[in-house]
Amino acid sequence: MGDRIKTGIRFLDFFLSGGFQVPGFIHLYGEPGTGKSTLGYHLVSRLHEQGEKAVWLDFNHSFSIKRLISMAKDSSIVRSVALLAMSAHGQFINTLSKLNTLMVQARLLVLDNFTYFYQLSETQEKKGTFYTMFHHQLIRILALLRRQRALGLLINQVRSTLDGTFYPIGGQLINELSRYVLTIKKSGQQYELEIIKGEPNQILIPFILKNDGWRVLEHGVKS
């Protein structure tokens, strides 16, 4: 089965054959407010229960300590996550040089929302430059994850076409570098997690968002 990191979400770990396999990236994308960061909180909470640590790079200042503590029901969880706010792309580049040290004791690296600076680019030329840099930076991070036997969660936003189709920001190369590709869509009063790449793939897992995080509706799973 290999080394896996559990989410701690009832039924989701079952469908993932025991959790997310490491090392590698999870590329998770979807519209705002669909519970993407909440999955990261679940992973941090589960690692905290096991005495393990995480590193969280917060690109758009959306990380909520209050939400994390509420879900974990343990205020000491703040000692299990190293939070770094990314205010500029140059700061992210400097942080990359320190990741080897930061990740020594960590099993999880979260980048939320890692295409934020790409989205702020005003011209296609700048977007192309950021895209190339992101690709090279992700390759560096992936090499680190492999050395550390760690998991990387890449949280991403989406754009939509005229026909309403959603696609992740940053291009398909991100998917190619990822062990798992997941997307979340809102469906009425609930959400659907689609596993596009990984094991199992082409599966839809419905869930709702509660105060304690995701609650999977196991009877609605479709493959």
Coordinates of N, CA and C in Angstrom, one line a residue:
M1 N 0.8 -1.2 0.0 CA 0.0 0.0 0.0 C 0.9 1.3 0.0
G2 N 2.0 1.2 0.6 CA 2.9 2.4 0.7 C 2.5 3.3 1.8
D3 N 3.3 4.3 2.0 CA 3.2 5.3 3.1 C 2.0 6.2 2.8
R4 N 1.1 6.4 3.7 CA -0.1 7.3 3.5 C -0.3 8.2 4.6
I5 N -0.9 9.3 4.3 CA -1.3 10.3 5.4 C -2.8 10.3 5.4
K6 N -3.4 10.1 6.5 CA -4.9 10.1 6.6 C -5.4 11.5 6.7
T7 N -6.6 11.7 6.3 CA -7.3 13.0 6.4 C -8.0 13.0 7.8
G8 N -8.4 11.9 8.3 CA -9.2 11.9 9.5 C -10.7 12.1 9.2
I9 N -11.0 12.2 7.9 CA -12.4 12.4 7.5 C -13.1 11.0 7.3
R10 N -14.1 10.8 8.1 CA -14.8 9.5 8.0 C -15.3 9.2 6.5
F11 N -15.0 8.0 6.1 CA -15.3 7.5 4.8 C -14.4 8.0 3.7
L12 N -13.8 9.3 3.8 CA -12.9 9.7 2.7 C -11.7 8.9 2.7
D13 N -11.1 8.6 3.9 CA -9.9 7.8 4.0 C -10.2 6.4 3.5
F14 N -11.4 5.9 3.7 CA -11.8 4.6 3.2 C -11.7 4.6 1.6
F15 N -12.3 5.6 1.0 CA -12.3 5.7 -0.5 C -10.9 5.9 -1.0
L16 N -10.0 6.5 -0.2 CA -8.6 6.7 -0.6 C -7.7 5.6 -0.2
S17 N -8.3 4.4 0.1 CA -7.5 3.2 0.5 C -6.6 3.5 1.7
G18 N -7.0 4.3 2.6 CA -6.3 4.5 3.8 C -5.6 5.9 3.9
G19 N -5.9 6.8 2.9 CA -5.3 8.1 3.0 C -4.6 8.5 1.7
F20 N -4.0 9.6 1.7 CA -3.2 10.1 0.5 C -1.8 9.5 0.6
Q21 N -1.4 8.9 -0.6 CA -0.1 8.3 -0.6 C 1.0 9.3 -0.8
V22 N 2.1 9.1 -0.1 CA 3.2 10.0 -0.2 C 4.4 9.3 -0.7
P23 N 5.4 10.0 -1.3 CA 5.5 11.5 -1.4 C 4.7 11.9 -2.7
G24 N 4.5 13.2 -2.7 CA 3.9 13.8 -3.9 C 2.9 15.0 -3.6
F25 N 2.4 15.5 -4.7 CA 1.5 16.7 -4.6 C 0.0 16.2 -4.7
I26 N -0.8 16.9 -4.0 CA -2.3 16.9 -4.3 C -2.6 18.3 -4.9
H27 N -3.1 18.3 -6.1 CA -3.5 19.6 -6.7 C -5.0 19.6 -6.5
L28 N -5.5 20.6 -5.7 CA -6.9 20.7 -5.3 C -7.4 22.1 -5.8
Y29 N -8.4 22.1 -6.7 CA -8.9 23.3 -7.2 C -10.4 23.4 -7.2
G30 N -10.9 24.6 -7.1 CA -12.4 24.8 -7.1 C -12.7 26.3 -6.8
E31 N -14.0 26.6 -6.9 CA -14.4 28.0 -6.6 C -14.2 28.4 -5.2
P32 N -14.1 29.7 -4.9 CA -14.0 30.1 -3.5 C -15.1 29.6 -2.6
G33 N -14.8 29.3 -1.4 CA -15.8 28.9 -0.4 C -16.3 27.5 -0.6
T34 N -15.5 26.6 -1.2 CA -15.9 25.2 -1.4 C -15.2 24.2 -0.5
G35 N -14.5 24.7 0.5 CA -13.9 23.9 1.5 C -12.5 23.4 1.2
K36 N -11.8 24.1 0.3 CA -10.5 23.6 -0.1 C -9.5 23.7 1.1
S37 N -9.4 24.9 1.7 CA -8.5 25.1 2.9 C -8.9 24.2 4.0
T38 N -10.2 23.9 4.1 CA -10.7 23.0 5.2 C -10.1 21.6 5.1
L39 N -9.9 21.1 3.9 CA -9.2 19.8 3.8 C -7.8 19.9 4.3
G40 N -7.1 21.1 4.1 CA -5.8 21.3 4.7 C -5.8 21.2 6.2
Y41 N -6.8 21.9 6.8 CA -7.0 21.9 8.2 C -7.2 20.4 8.8
H42 N -7.9 19.6 8.0 CA -8.1 18.2 8.4 C -6.8 17.5 8.5
L43 N -6.0 17.7 7.4 CA -4.7 17.0 7.3 C -3.8 17.4 8.5
V44 N -3.7 18.8 8.8 CA -2.9 19.3 9.9 C -3.4 18.7 11.2
S45 N -4.7 18.6 11.4 CA -5.2 18.1 12.6 C -4.9 16.6 12.8
R46 N -5.0 15.9 11.8 CA -4.6 14.4 11.9 C -3.2 14.2 12.2
L47 N -2.3 15.0 11.5 CA -0.9 14.9 11.8 C -0.6 15.3 13.3
H48 N -1.2 16.3 13.7 CA -1.1 16.8 15.1 C -1.4 15.7 16.1
E49 N -2.5 14.9 15.8 CA -2.8 13.8 16.7 C -1.7 12.8 16.8
Q50 N -1.0 12.7 15.7 CA 0.1 11.7 15.6 C 1.5 12.2 16.1
G51 N 1.5 13.5 16.5 CA 2.7 14.1 17.0 C 3.6 14.6 15.8
E52 N 3.0 14.8 14.7 CA 3.8 15.2 13.5 C 3.4 16.7 13.1
K53 N 4.2 17.3 12.3 CA 4.1 18.7 12.0 C 3.8 19.0 10.5
A54 N 3.4 20.3 10.3 CA 3.1 20.8 8.9 C 3.7 22.2 8.7
V55 N 3.9 22.5 7.5 CA 4.3 23.9 7.1 C 3.2 24.4 6.2
W56 N 2.7 25.6 6.5 CA 1.6 26.2 5.7 C 2.1 27.6 5.1
L57 N 2.1 27.7 3.8 CA 2.4 29.0 3.1 C 1.1 29.6 2.7
D58 N 0.8 30.8 3.3 CA -0.4 31.4 3.1 C -0.2 32.6 2.2
F59 N -0.7 32.4 0.9 CA -0.4 33.4 -0.1 C -1.5 34.6 -0.1
N60 N -2.7 34.3 0.3 CA -3.8 35.3 0.2 C -4.3 35.6 1.6
H61 N -3.6 35.3 2.6 CA -3.9 35.7 4.0 C -5.3 35.2 4.4
S62 N -5.6 34.0 4.1 CA -6.9 33.4 4.3 C -6.8 32.3 5.5
F63 N -5.6 32.0 6.0 CA -5.5 31.0 7.0 C -6.2 31.5 8.3
S64 N -6.9 30.5 8.9 CA -7.7 30.9 10.1 C -7.3 30.0 11.3
I65 N -6.5 30.6 12.2 CA -6.1 29.8 13.4 C -7.3 29.4 14.2
K66 N -8.3 30.3 14.2 CA -9.5 30.0 15.0 C -10.2 28.8 14.4
R67 N -10.3 28.7 13.1 CA -11.0 27.6 12.4 C -10.2 26.3 12.7
L68 N -8.9 26.4 12.6 CA -8.1 25.2 12.8 C -8.2 24.7 14.3
I69 N -8.2 25.5 15.2 CA -8.3 25.1 16.6 C -9.7 24.6 16.9
S70 N -10.7 25.2 16.3 CA -12.1 24.7 16.4 C -12.3 23.3 15.9
M71 N -11.7 23.0 14.7 CA -11.8 21.7 14.2 C -11.0 20.7 14.9
A72 N -9.8 21.1 15.4 CA -9.0 20.1 16.2 C -9.4 19.9 17.6
K73 N -10.2 20.9 18.1 CA -10.6 20.9 19.5 C -9.4 20.8 20.5
D74 N -8.3 21.5 20.0 CA -7.1 21.5 20.8 C -6.2 22.7 20.4
S75 N -6.1 23.6 21.4 CA -5.4 24.9 21.1 C -3.9 24.6 20.9
S76 N -3.4 23.5 21.4 CA -1.9 23.2 21.2 C -1.6 22.9 19.8
I77 N -2.6 22.8 18.9 CA -2.3 22.5 17.5 C -1.4 23.6 16.9
V78 N -1.5 24.8 17.4 CA -0.7 25.9 16.8 C 0.8 25.6 16.8
R79 N 1.2 24.7 17.7 CA 2.6 24.3 17.8 C 3.0 23.3 16.8
S80 N 2.0 22.8 16.1 CA 2.3 21.7 15.1 C 2.3 22.2 13.6
V81 N 2.0 23.5 13.5 CA 2.0 24.1 12.1 C 2.9 25.4 12.1
A82 N 3.8 25.4 11.1 CA 4.6 26.6 10.9 C 3.9 27.4 9.8
L83 N 3.4 28.6 10.2 CA 2.6 29.4 9.3 C 3.5 30.6 8.8
L84 N 3.6 30.7 7.4 CA 4.3 31.8 6.8 C 3.4 32.5 5.8
A85 N 3.2 33.8 6.0 CA 2.4 34.6 5.1 C 3.3 35.1 4.0
M86 N 2.9 34.9 2.8 CA 3.6 35.3 1.6 C 3.0 36.6 1.1
S87 N 3.7 37.7 1.3 CA 3.2 39.0 0.9 C 3.7 39.4 -0.5
A88 N 4.7 38.8 -1.1 CA 5.2 39.1 -2.4 C 5.9 37.8 -3.0
H89 N 6.0 37.8 -4.3 CA 6.6 36.7 -4.9 C 8.1 36.5 -4.5
G90 N 8.8 37.6 -4.3 CA 10.2 37.5 -3.9 C 10.3 36.8 -2.5
Q91 N 9.3 37.1 -1.7 CA 9.3 36.4 -0.3 C 9.2 34.9 -0.5
F92 N 8.3 34.5 -1.4 CA 8.1 33.1 -1.7 C 9.4 32.5 -2.2
I93 N 10.1 33.1 -3.1 CA 11.4 32.6 -3.6 C 12.4 32.5 -2.4
N94 N 12.5 33.5 -1.5 CA 13.3 33.4 -0.3 C 12.9 32.2 0.6
T95 N 11.6 32.0 0.7 CA 11.2 30.9 1.6 C 11.6 29.5 1.0
L96 N 11.6 29.4 -0.3 CA 11.9 28.2 -1.0 C 13.3 27.7 -0.5
S97 N 14.2 28.7 -0.4 CA 15.6 28.4 0.0 C 15.7 27.9 1.4
K98 N 14.6 28.1 2.2 CA 14.6 27.7 3.6 C 13.8 26.5 3.9
L99 N 13.1 26.0 2.8 CA 12.2 24.9 3.0 C 12.9 23.6 3.5
N100 N 14.1 23.4 3.1 CA 14.8 22.2 3.5 C 14.9 22.1 5.0
T101 N 15.1 23.3 5.7 CA 15.1 23.4 7.1 C 13.7 23.3 7.7
L102 N 12.8 24.0 7.1 CA 11.4 24.0 7.6 C 10.8 22.7 7.6
M103 N 11.1 21.9 6.6 CA 10.4 20.6 6.4 C 11.1 19.4 7.1
V104 N 12.2 19.7 7.8 CA 12.9 18.6 8.5 C 12.0 17.7 9.3
Q105 N 11.1 18.3 10.1 CA 10.2 17.5 11.0 C 8.8 17.5 10.5
A106 N 8.5 18.0 9.3 CA 7.2 18.1 8.7 C 6.8 17.0 7.8
R107 N 5.6 16.6 7.8 CA 5.1 15.6 6.8 C 4.2 16.2 5.8
L108 N 3.8 17.5 6.0 CA 2.9 18.1 5.1 C 3.3 19.6 4.8
L109 N 3.2 19.9 3.5 CA 3.4 21.3 3.1 C 2.2 21.8 2.3
V110 N 1.6 22.8 2.8 CA 0.4 23.4 2.2 C 0.7 24.7 1.5
L111 N 0.3 24.9 0.3 CA 0.5 26.2 -0.4 C -0.9 26.7 -0.8
D112 N -1.3 27.7 -0.2 CA -2.7 28.2 -0.3 C -2.8 29.7 -0.4
N113 N -3.2 30.2 -1.5 CA -3.5 29.7 -2.8 C -2.2 30.0 -3.7
F114 N -1.6 28.9 -4.2 CA -0.2 29.0 -4.7 C -0.1 29.8 -6.0
T115 N -1.2 30.0 -6.7 CA -1.2 30.8 -8.0 C -1.7 32.2 -7.8
Y116 N -1.7 32.6 -6.5 CA -2.2 34.0 -6.2 C -1.4 35.1 -6.9
F117 N -0.1 35.0 -6.9 CA 0.7 36.1 -7.6 C 0.5 36.0 -9.1
Y118 N 0.3 34.8 -9.6 CA 0.0 34.6 -11.1 C -1.3 35.3 -11.4
Q119 N -2.3 35.2 -10.6 CA -3.6 35.8 -10.8 C -3.5 37.4 -10.8
L120 N -2.5 37.9 -10.1 CA -2.3 39.3 -10.0 C -1.6 39.9 -11.2
S121 N -1.0 39.1 -12.0 CA -0.2 39.5 -13.2 C -1.2 40.2 -14.1
E122 N -0.8 41.4 -14.6 CA -1.7 42.2 -15.4 C -1.6 41.9 -16.9
T123 N -0.5 41.3 -17.4 CA -0.3 41.0 -18.8 C -0.1 39.6 -19.0
Q124 N -0.3 39.1 -20.3 CA -0.1 37.7 -20.6 C 1.4 37.4 -20.6
E125 N 2.3 38.5 -20.9 CA 3.7 38.3 -20.8 C 4.1 38.0 -19.3
K126 N 3.6 38.7 -18.4 CA 3.9 38.5 -17.0 C 3.4 37.2 -16.5
K127 N 2.2 36.8 -17.0 CA 1.6 35.5 -16.6 C 2.5 34.4 -17.1
G128 N 3.0 34.5 -18.3 CA 3.8 33.5 -18.9 C 5.1 33.4 -18.1
T129 N 5.6 34.5 -17.6 CA 6.9 34.5 -16.8 C 6.6 33.7 -15.5
F130 N 5.5 34.1 -14.8 CA 5.1 33.5 -13.6 C 4.9 32.0 -13.8
Y131 N 4.2 31.6 -14.9 CA 3.9 30.2 -15.2 C 5.2 29.4 -15.3
T132 N 6.2 29.9 -16.0 CA 7.5 29.2 -16.1 C 8.2 29.1 -14.7
M133 N 8.1 30.2 -14.0 CA 8.8 30.2 -12.6 C 8.1 29.2 -11.7
F134 N 6.7 29.2 -11.7 CA 6.0 28.2 -10.9 C 6.3 26.8 -11.2
H135 N 6.4 26.5 -12.5 CA 6.8 25.2 -12.9 C 8.1 24.7 -12.4
H136 N 9.1 25.6 -12.5 CA 10.4 25.2 -12.0 C 10.4 25.1 -10.4
Q137 N 9.7 26.0 -9.8 CA 9.6 26.0 -8.3 C 8.9 24.7 -7.8
L138 N 7.9 24.3 -8.5 CA 7.2 23.1 -8.1 C 8.0 21.9 -8.3
I139 N 8.9 21.9 -9.3 CA 9.8 20.7 -9.5 C 10.8 20.7 -8.3
R140 N 11.2 21.8 -7.9 CA 12.1 21.9 -6.7 C 11.5 21.4 -5.5
I141 N 10.2 21.8 -5.3 CA 9.5 21.4 -4.1 C 9.2 19.9 -4.1
L142 N 8.8 19.4 -5.3 CA 8.5 18.0 -5.4 C 9.8 17.1 -5.1
A143 N 10.9 17.6 -5.5 CA 12.2 16.9 -5.1 C 12.3 16.8 -3.6
L144 N 12.0 17.9 -2.9 CA 12.1 18.0 -1.5 C 11.1 17.0 -0.8
L145 N 9.9 17.0 -1.3 CA 8.8 16.1 -0.8 C 9.3 14.7 -0.9
R146 N 9.9 14.3 -2.0 CA 10.4 13.0 -2.2 C 11.5 12.6 -1.2
R147 N 12.4 13.6 -1.0 CA 13.4 13.3 0.0 C 12.9 13.1 1.4
Q148 N 11.9 13.9 1.7 CA 11.3 13.9 3.1 C 10.2 12.9 3.3
R149 N 9.8 12.3 2.2 CA 8.6 11.4 2.2 C 7.4 12.1 2.8
A150 N 7.2 13.3 2.2 CA 6.1 14.2 2.7 C 5.1 14.5 1.6
L151 N 4.0 15.1 2.0 CA 2.8 15.4 1.1 C 2.7 16.9 0.9
G152 N 2.5 17.3 -0.3 CA 2.3 18.7 -0.6 C 0.9 18.9 -1.1
L153 N 0.2 19.9 -0.5 CA -1.2 20.2 -0.9 C -1.2 21.6 -1.6
L154 N -1.4 21.5 -2.9 CA -1.5 22.8 -3.7 C -2.9 23.2 -3.9
I155 N -3.3 24.2 -3.2 CA -4.7 24.7 -3.3 C -4.7 25.8 -4.3
N156 N -5.7 25.7 -5.2 CA -5.8 26.5 -6.4 C -7.2 27.0 -6.7
Q157 N -7.3 28.1 -7.4 CA -8.6 28.7 -7.8 C -8.9 28.2 -9.3
V158 N -10.0 28.6 -9.8 CA -10.4 28.2 -11.1 C -10.8 29.5 -11.9
R159 N -10.8 29.3 -13.3 CA -11.4 30.2 -14.2 C -12.4 29.4 -14.9
S160 N -13.4 30.2 -15.5 CA -14.4 29.5 -16.3 C -14.5 30.0 -17.7
T161 N -14.9 29.1 -18.6 CA -15.0 29.4 -20.0 C -16.4 30.0 -20.3
L162 N -16.7 30.4 -21.5 CA -18.0 30.9 -21.8 C -19.1 29.9 -21.6
D163 N -18.8 28.6 -21.8 CA -19.9 27.6 -21.6 C -20.0 27.1 -20.1
G164 N -19.3 27.8 -19.2 CA -19.4 27.5 -17.8 C -18.5 26.4 -17.3
T165 N -17.6 26.0 -18.2 CA -16.6 24.9 -17.8 C -15.5 25.6 -16.9
F166 N -15.2 24.9 -15.8 CA -14.1 25.4 -14.9 C -12.8 24.7 -15.2
Y167 N -11.7 25.4 -15.1 CA -10.4 24.8 -15.3 C -9.4 25.5 -14.3
P168 N -8.4 24.8 -13.8 CA -7.5 25.3 -12.8 C -6.6 26.4 -13.4
I169 N -6.2 27.4 -12.6 CA -5.3 28.4 -13.0 C -3.9 27.8 -13.1
G170 N -3.1 28.2 -14.1 CA -1.7 27.8 -14.1 C -1.4 26.7 -15.1
G171 N -2.4 26.1 -15.8 CA -2.0 25.1 -16.8 C -2.0 23.7 -16.4
Q172 N -1.9 22.8 -17.3 CA -2.0 21.4 -17.1 C -0.6 20.8 -16.6
L173 N 0.5 21.5 -16.7 CA 1.7 21.0 -16.1 C 1.6 20.7 -14.6
I174 N 0.8 21.5 -13.9 CA 0.6 21.3 -12.5 C 0.0 19.9 -12.3
N175 N -1.0 19.6 -13.1 CA -1.6 18.2 -13.0 C -0.6 17.1 -13.3
E176 N 0.3 17.4 -14.3 CA 1.3 16.3 -14.6 C 2.3 16.1 -13.5
L177 N 2.6 17.1 -12.7 CA 3.5 17.0 -11.6 C 2.8 16.4 -10.3
S178 N 1.5 16.3 -10.3 CA 0.8 15.9 -9.1 C 0.4 14.4 -9.1
R179 N 0.5 13.8 -7.9 CA 0.1 12.4 -7.8 C -1.4 12.3 -7.8
Y180 N -2.1 13.3 -7.1 CA -3.5 13.4 -7.1 C -4.0 14.8 -7.7
V181 N -5.1 14.7 -8.4 CA -5.7 15.9 -8.9 C -7.2 15.8 -8.5
L182 N -7.6 16.8 -7.7 CA -8.9 16.8 -7.1 C -9.6 18.2 -7.5
T183 N -10.9 18.1 -7.7 CA -11.6 19.4 -7.9 C -12.9 19.3 -7.0
I184 N -13.4 20.5 -6.6 CA -14.6 20.6 -5.8 C -15.6 21.4 -6.5
K185 N -16.8 21.0 -6.6 CA -17.9 21.7 -7.2 C -19.1 21.8 -6.3
K186 N -19.7 22.9 -6.3 CA -20.9 23.1 -5.5 C -22.1 22.4 -6.2
S187 N -22.9 21.7 -5.5 CA -24.0 21.0 -6.1 C -25.2 21.1 -5.1
G188 N -26.0 22.2 -5.4 CA -27.2 22.5 -4.5 C -26.7 22.9 -3.1
Q189 N -27.1 22.2 -2.1 CA -26.7 22.5 -0.7 C -25.5 21.8 -0.3
Q190 N -24.9 21.0 -1.2 CA -23.7 20.2 -0.8 C -22.6 20.4 -1.8
Y191 N -21.5 19.7 -1.7 CA -20.4 19.8 -2.6 C -20.0 18.4 -3.1
E192 N -19.3 18.4 -4.2 CA -18.8 17.2 -4.7 C -17.3 17.2 -5.0
L193 N -16.6 16.3 -4.4 CA -15.2 16.2 -4.6 C -15.0 15.1 -5.7
E194 N -14.3 15.6 -6.8 CA -14.1 14.6 -7.9 C -12.6 14.3 -7.9
I195 N -12.3 13.0 -7.8 CA -10.9 12.6 -7.9 C -10.6 12.3 -9.4
I196 N -9.9 13.3 -10.0 CA -9.6 13.2 -11.5 C -8.4 12.3 -11.7
K197 N -7.4 12.4 -10.8 CA -6.2 11.6 -11.0 C -5.8 11.1 -9.6
G198 N -5.4 9.9 -9.6 CA -5.0 9.2 -8.3 C -5.7 7.9 -8.2
E199 N -5.7 7.3 -7.1 CA -6.4 6.0 -6.8 C -7.3 6.1 -5.7
P200 N -8.6 5.9 -5.9 CA -9.3 5.6 -7.2 C -9.5 6.9 -7.9
N201 N -9.7 6.8 -9.2 CA -10.0 8.1 -10.0 C -11.3 8.0 -10.6
Q202 N -11.8 9.1 -11.2 CA -13.1 9.2 -11.8 C -14.2 8.8 -10.8
I203 N -14.1 9.3 -9.6 CA -15.1 9.1 -8.5 C -15.5 10.4 -8.0
L204 N -16.9 10.5 -7.7 CA -17.5 11.7 -7.1 C -17.8 11.4 -5.7
I205 N -17.4 12.2 -4.7 CA -17.6 12.0 -3.3 C -18.4 13.3 -2.8
P206 N -19.7 13.1 -2.5 CA -20.4 14.3 -2.0 C -20.1 14.5 -0.5
F207 N -20.1 15.8 -0.1 CA -19.9 16.1 1.3 C -20.6 17.5 1.6
I208 N -20.8 17.7 2.9 CA -21.3 19.0 3.4 C -20.2 19.6 4.3
L209 N -20.3 20.9 4.5 CA -19.4 21.6 5.4 C -20.1 21.9 6.7
K210 N -19.5 21.4 7.8 CA -20.0 21.6 9.2 C -18.9 22.3 10.0
N211 N -19.3 22.7 11.2 CA -18.3 23.3 12.1 C -17.0 22.6 12.3
D212 N -17.2 21.2 12.3 CA -16.0 20.4 12.4 C -15.4 20.0 11.1
G213 N -15.8 20.6 10.0 CA -15.1 20.3 8.7 C -16.0 19.6 7.8
W214 N -15.4 18.7 6.9 CA -16.1 18.0 5.9 C -16.9 16.8 6.6
R215 N -18.0 16.6 6.0 CA -18.8 15.4 6.4 C -19.2 14.7 5.1
V216 N -18.6 13.6 4.8 CA -18.8 12.8 3.6 C -20.2 12.1 3.6
L217 N -20.9 12.3 2.5 CA -22.2 11.6 2.4 C -22.0 10.3 1.6
E218 N -21.6 9.2 2.4 CA -21.1 8.0 1.7 C -22.1 7.4 0.8
H219 N -23.4 7.6 1.0 CA -24.4 6.9 0.2 C -24.6 7.5 -1.2
G220 N -24.0 8.7 -1.4 CA -24.1 9.4 -2.6 C -22.9 9.3 -3.5
V221 N -21.9 8.5 -3.1 CA -20.7 8.4 -3.9 C -20.9 7.7 -5.2
K222 N -20.4 8.3 -6.3 CA -20.6 7.8 -7.7 C -19.2 7.5 -8.3
S223 N -19.1 6.4 -9.0 CA -17.9 6.1 -9.7 C -18.2 5.8 -11.2

